[in-house]
mmCIF file of N, CA and C in Angstrom:
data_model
loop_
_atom_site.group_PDB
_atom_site.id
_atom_site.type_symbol
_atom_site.label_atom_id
_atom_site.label_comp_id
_atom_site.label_asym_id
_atom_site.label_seq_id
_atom_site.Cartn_x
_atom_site.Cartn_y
_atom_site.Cartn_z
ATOM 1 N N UNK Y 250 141.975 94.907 224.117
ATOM 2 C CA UNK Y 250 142.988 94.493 225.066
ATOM 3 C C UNK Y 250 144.364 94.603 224.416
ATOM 4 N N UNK Y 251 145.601 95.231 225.199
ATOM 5 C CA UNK Y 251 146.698 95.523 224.751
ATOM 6 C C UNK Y 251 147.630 93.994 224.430
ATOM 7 N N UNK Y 252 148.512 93.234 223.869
ATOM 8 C CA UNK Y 252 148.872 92.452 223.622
ATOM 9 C C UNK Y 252 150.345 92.597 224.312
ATOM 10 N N UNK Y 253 150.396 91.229 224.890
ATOM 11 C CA UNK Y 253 152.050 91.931 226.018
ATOM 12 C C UNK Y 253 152.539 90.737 225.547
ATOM 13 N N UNK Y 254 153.837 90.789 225.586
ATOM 14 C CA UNK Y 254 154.908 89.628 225.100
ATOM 15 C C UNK Y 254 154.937 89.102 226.161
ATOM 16 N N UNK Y 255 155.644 87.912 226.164
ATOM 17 C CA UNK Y 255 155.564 86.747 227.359
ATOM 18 C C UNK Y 255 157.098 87.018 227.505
ATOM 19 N N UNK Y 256 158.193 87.127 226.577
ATOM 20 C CA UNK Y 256 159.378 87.460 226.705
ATOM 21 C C UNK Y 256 159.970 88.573 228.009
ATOM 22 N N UNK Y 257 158.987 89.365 227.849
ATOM 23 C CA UNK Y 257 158.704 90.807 228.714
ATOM 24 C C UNK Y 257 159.089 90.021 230.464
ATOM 25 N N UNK Y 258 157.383 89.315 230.637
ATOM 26 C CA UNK Y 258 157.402 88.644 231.887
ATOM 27 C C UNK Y 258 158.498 87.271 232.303
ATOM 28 N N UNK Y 259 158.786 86.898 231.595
ATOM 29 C CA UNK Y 259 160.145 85.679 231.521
ATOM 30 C C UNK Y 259 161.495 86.903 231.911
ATOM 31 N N UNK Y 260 161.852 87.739 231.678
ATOM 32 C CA UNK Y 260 163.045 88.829 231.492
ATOM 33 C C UNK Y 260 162.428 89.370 233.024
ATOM 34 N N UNK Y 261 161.425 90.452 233.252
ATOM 35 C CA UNK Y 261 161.177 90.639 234.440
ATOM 36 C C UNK Y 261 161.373 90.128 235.549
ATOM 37 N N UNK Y 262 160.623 88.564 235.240
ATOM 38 C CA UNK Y 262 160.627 87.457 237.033
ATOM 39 C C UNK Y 262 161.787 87.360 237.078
ATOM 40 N N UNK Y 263 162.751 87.047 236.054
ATOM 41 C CA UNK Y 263 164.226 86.198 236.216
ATOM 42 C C UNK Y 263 165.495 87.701 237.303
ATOM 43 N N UNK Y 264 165.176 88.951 236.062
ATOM 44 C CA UNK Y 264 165.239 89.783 237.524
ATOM 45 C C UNK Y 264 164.938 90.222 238.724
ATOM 46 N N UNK Y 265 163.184 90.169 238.382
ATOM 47 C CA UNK Y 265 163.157 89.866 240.035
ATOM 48 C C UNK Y 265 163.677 88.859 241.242
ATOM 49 N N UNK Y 266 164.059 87.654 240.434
ATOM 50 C CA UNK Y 266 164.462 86.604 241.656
ATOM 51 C C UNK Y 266 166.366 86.642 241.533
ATOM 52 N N UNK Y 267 166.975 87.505 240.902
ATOM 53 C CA UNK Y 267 168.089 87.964 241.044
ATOM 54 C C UNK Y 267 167.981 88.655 241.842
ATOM 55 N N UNK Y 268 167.611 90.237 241.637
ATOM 56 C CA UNK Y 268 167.260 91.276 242.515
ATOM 57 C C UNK Y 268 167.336 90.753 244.238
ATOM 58 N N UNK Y 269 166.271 89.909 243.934
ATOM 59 C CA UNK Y 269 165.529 89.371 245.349
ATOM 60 C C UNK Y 269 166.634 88.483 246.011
ATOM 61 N N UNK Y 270 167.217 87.660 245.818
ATOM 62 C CA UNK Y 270 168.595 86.715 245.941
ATOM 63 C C UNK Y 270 169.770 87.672 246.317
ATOM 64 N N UNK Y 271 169.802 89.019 245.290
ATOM 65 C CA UNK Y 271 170.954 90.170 246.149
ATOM 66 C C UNK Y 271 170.630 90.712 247.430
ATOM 67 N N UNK Y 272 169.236 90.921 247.530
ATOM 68 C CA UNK Y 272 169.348 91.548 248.598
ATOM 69 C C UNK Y 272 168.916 90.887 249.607
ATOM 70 N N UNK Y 273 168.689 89.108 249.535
ATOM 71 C CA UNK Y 273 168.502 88.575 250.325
ATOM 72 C C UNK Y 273 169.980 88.054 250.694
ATOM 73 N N UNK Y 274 171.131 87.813 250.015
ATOM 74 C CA UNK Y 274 172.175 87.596 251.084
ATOM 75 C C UNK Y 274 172.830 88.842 251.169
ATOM 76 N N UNK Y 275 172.539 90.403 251.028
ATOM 77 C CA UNK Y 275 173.240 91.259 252.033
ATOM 78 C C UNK Y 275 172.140 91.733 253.409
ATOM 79 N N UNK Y 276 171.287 90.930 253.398
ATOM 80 C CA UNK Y 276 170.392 90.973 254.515
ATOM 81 C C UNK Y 276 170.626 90.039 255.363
ATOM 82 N N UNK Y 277 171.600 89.077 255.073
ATOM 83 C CA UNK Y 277 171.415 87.631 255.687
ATOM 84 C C UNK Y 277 171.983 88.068 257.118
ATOM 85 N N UNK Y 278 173.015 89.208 257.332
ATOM 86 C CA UNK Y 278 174.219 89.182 258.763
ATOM 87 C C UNK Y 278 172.898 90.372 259.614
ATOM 88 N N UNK Y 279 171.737 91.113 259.245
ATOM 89 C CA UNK Y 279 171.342 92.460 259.841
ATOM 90 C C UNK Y 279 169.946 91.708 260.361
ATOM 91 N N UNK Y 280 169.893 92.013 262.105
ATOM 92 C CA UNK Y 280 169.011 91.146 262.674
ATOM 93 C C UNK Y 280 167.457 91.465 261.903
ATOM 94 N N UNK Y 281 167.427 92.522 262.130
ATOM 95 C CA UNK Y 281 166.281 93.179 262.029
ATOM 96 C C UNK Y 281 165.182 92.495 260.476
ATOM 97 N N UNK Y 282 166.865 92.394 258.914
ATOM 98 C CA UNK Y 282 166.098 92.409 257.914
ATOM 99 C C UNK Y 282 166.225 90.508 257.672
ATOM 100 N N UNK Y 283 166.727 89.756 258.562
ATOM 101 C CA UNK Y 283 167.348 88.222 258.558
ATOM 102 C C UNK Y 283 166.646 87.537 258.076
ATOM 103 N N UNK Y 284 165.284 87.891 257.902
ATOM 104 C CA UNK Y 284 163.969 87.045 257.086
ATOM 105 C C UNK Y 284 163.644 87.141 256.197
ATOM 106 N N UNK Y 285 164.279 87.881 255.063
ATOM 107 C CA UNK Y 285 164.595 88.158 254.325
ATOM 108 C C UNK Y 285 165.309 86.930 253.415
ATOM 109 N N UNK Y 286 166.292 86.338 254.203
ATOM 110 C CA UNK Y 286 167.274 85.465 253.640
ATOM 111 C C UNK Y 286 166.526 84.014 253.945
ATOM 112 N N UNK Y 287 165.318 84.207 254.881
ATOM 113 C CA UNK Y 287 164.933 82.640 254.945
ATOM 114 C C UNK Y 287 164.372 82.083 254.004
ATOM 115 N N UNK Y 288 164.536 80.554 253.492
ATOM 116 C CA UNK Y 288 163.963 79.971 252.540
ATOM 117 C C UNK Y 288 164.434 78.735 252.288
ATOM 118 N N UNK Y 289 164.376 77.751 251.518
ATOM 119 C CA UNK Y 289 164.100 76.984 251.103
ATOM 120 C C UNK Y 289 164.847 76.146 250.244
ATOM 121 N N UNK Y 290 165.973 75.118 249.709
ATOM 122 C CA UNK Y 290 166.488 74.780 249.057
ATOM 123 C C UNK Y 290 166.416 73.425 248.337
ATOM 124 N N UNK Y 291 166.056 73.632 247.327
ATOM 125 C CA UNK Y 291 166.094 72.192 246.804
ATOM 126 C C UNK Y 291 166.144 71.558 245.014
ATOM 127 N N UNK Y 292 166.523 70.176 245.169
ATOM 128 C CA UNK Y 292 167.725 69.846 243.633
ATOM 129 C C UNK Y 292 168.586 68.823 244.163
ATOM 130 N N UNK Y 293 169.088 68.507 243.443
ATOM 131 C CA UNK Y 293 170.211 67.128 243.568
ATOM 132 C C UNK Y 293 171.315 67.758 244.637
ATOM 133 N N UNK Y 294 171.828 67.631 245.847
ATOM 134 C CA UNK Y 294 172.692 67.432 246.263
ATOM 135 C C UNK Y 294 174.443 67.338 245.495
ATOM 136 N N UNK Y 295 174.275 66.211 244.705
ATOM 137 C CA UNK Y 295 175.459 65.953 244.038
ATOM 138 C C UNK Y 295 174.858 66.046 242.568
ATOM 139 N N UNK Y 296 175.991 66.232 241.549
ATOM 140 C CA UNK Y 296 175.238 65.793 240.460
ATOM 141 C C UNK Y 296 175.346 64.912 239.799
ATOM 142 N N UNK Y 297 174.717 64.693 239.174
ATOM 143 C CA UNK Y 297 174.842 63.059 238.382
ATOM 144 C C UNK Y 297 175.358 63.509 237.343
ATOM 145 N N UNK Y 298 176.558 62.117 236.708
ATOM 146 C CA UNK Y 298 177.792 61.823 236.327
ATOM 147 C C UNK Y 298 177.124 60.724 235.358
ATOM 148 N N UNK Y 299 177.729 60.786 234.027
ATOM 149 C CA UNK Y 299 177.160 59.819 232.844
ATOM 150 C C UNK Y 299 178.403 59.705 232.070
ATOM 151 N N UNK Y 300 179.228 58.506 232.282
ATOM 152 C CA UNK Y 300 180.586 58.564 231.630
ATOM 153 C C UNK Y 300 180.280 57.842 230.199
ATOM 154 N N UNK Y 301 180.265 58.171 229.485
ATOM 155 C CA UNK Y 301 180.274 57.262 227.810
ATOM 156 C C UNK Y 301 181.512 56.985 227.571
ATOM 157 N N UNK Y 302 182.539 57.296 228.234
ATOM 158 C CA UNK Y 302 184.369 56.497 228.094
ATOM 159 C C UNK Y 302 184.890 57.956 227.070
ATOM 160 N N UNK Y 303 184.116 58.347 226.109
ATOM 161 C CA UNK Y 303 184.858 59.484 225.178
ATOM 162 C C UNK Y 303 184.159 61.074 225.779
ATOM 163 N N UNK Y 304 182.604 60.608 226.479
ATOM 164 C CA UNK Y 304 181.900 61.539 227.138
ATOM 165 C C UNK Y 304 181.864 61.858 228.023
ATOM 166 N N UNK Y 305 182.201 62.641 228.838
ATOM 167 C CA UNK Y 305 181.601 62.497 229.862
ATOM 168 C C UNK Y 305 180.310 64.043 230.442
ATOM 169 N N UNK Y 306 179.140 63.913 230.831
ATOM 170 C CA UNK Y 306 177.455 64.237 230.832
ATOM 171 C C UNK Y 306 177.640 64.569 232.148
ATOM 172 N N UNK Y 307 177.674 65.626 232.762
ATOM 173 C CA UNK Y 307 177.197 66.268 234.657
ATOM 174 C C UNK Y 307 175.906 67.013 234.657
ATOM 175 N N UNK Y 308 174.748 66.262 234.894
ATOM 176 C CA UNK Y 308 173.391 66.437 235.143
ATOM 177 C C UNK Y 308 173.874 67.576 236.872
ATOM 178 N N UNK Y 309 173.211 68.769 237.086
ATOM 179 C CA UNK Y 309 172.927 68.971 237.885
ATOM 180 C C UNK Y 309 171.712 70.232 238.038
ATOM 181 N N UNK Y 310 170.928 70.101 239.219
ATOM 182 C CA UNK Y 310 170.065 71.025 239.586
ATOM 183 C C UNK Y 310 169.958 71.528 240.644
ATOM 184 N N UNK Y 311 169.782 73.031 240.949
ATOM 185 C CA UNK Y 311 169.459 73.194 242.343
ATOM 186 C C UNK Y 311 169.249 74.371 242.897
ATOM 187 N N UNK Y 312 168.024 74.977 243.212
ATOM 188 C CA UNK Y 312 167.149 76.330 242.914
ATOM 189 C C UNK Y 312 166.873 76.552 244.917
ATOM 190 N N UNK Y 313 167.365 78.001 244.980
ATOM 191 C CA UNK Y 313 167.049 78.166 246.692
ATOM 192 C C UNK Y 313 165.932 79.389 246.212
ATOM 193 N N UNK Y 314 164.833 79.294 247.240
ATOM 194 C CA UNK Y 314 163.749 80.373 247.266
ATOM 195 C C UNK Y 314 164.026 80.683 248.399
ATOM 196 N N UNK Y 315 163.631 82.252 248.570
ATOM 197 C CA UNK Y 315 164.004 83.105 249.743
ATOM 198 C C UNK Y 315 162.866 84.067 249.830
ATOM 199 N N UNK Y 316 162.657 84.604 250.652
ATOM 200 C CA UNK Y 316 161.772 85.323 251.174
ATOM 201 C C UNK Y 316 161.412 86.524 250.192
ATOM 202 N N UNK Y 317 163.105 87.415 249.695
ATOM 203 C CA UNK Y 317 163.175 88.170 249.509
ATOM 204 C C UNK Y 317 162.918 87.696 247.641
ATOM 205 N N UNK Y 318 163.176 86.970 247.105
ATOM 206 C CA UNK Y 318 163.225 86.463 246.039
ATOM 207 C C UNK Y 318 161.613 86.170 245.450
ATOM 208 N N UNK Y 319 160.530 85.911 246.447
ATOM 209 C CA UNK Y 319 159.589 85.968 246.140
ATOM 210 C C UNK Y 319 158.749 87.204 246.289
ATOM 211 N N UNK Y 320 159.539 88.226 247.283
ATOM 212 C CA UNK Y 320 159.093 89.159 246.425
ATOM 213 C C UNK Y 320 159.695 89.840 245.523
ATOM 214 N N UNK Y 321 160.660 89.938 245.122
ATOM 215 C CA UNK Y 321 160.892 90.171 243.782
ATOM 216 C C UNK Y 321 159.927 89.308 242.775
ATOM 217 N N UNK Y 322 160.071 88.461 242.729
ATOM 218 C CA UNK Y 322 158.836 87.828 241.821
ATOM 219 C C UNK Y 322 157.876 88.572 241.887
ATOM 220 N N UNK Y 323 157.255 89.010 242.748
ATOM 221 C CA UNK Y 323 155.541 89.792 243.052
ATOM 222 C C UNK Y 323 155.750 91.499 242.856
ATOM 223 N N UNK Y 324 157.008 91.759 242.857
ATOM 224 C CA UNK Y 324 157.296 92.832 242.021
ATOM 225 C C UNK Y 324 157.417 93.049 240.832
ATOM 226 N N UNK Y 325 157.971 92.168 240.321
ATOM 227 C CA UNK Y 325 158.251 91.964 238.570
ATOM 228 C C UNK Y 325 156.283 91.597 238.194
ATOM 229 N N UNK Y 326 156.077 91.174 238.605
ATOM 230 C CA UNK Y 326 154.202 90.349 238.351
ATOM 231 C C UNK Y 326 153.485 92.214 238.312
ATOM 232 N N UNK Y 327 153.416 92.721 239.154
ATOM 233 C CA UNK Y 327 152.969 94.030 239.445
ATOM 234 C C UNK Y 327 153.499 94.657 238.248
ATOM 235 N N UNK Y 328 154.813 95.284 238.223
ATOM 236 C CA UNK Y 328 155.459 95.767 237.099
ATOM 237 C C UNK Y 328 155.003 95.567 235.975
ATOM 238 N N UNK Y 329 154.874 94.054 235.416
ATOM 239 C CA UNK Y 329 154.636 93.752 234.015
ATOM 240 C C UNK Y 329 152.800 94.168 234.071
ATOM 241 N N UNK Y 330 152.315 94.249 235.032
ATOM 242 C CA UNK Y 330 150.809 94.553 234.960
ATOM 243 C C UNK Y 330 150.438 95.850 234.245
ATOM 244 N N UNK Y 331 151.692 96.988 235.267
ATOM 245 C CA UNK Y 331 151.320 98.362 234.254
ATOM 246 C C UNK Y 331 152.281 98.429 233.131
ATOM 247 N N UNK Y 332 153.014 97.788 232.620
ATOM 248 C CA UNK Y 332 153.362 98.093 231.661
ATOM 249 C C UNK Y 332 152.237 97.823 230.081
#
């Protein structure tokens, strides 16, 4: 069995869900491809604020999945298969 770096598939998905995120908001205005852009959002709203008086700490998170973004994911997954 061939030995594949994990670095490989971490570098791949992260472009695929870029990839997938571009062409899910220039799909967002074209009726036809609009489902594309549907999905899902979620993470803190605001972010949390941690003042230490000399510090101040802005906790925030917040990750949208999209249609098109998961498949990019399932493209990058495929990809790293034949490589």
């Amino acid at each position: 069995m061939k030995y594949k770096n994990c670095w490989i598939l971490l570098l791949l998905m992260l472009a695929g869900v870029v990839l997938g995120g571009f062409v899910g908001n220039l799909t967002e205005g074209i009726s036809g491809l609009s489902w594309l852009s549907a999905g899902q959002s979620f993470g803190f709203d605001t972010p949390i604020v941690v003042n230490f008086g000399i510090l101040v700490i802005t906790f925030g998170f917040n990750i949208k999945i999209t249609m098109s973004g998961i498949i990019g994911i399932g493209a990058a997954l495929i990809t790293y298969r034949f490589i």
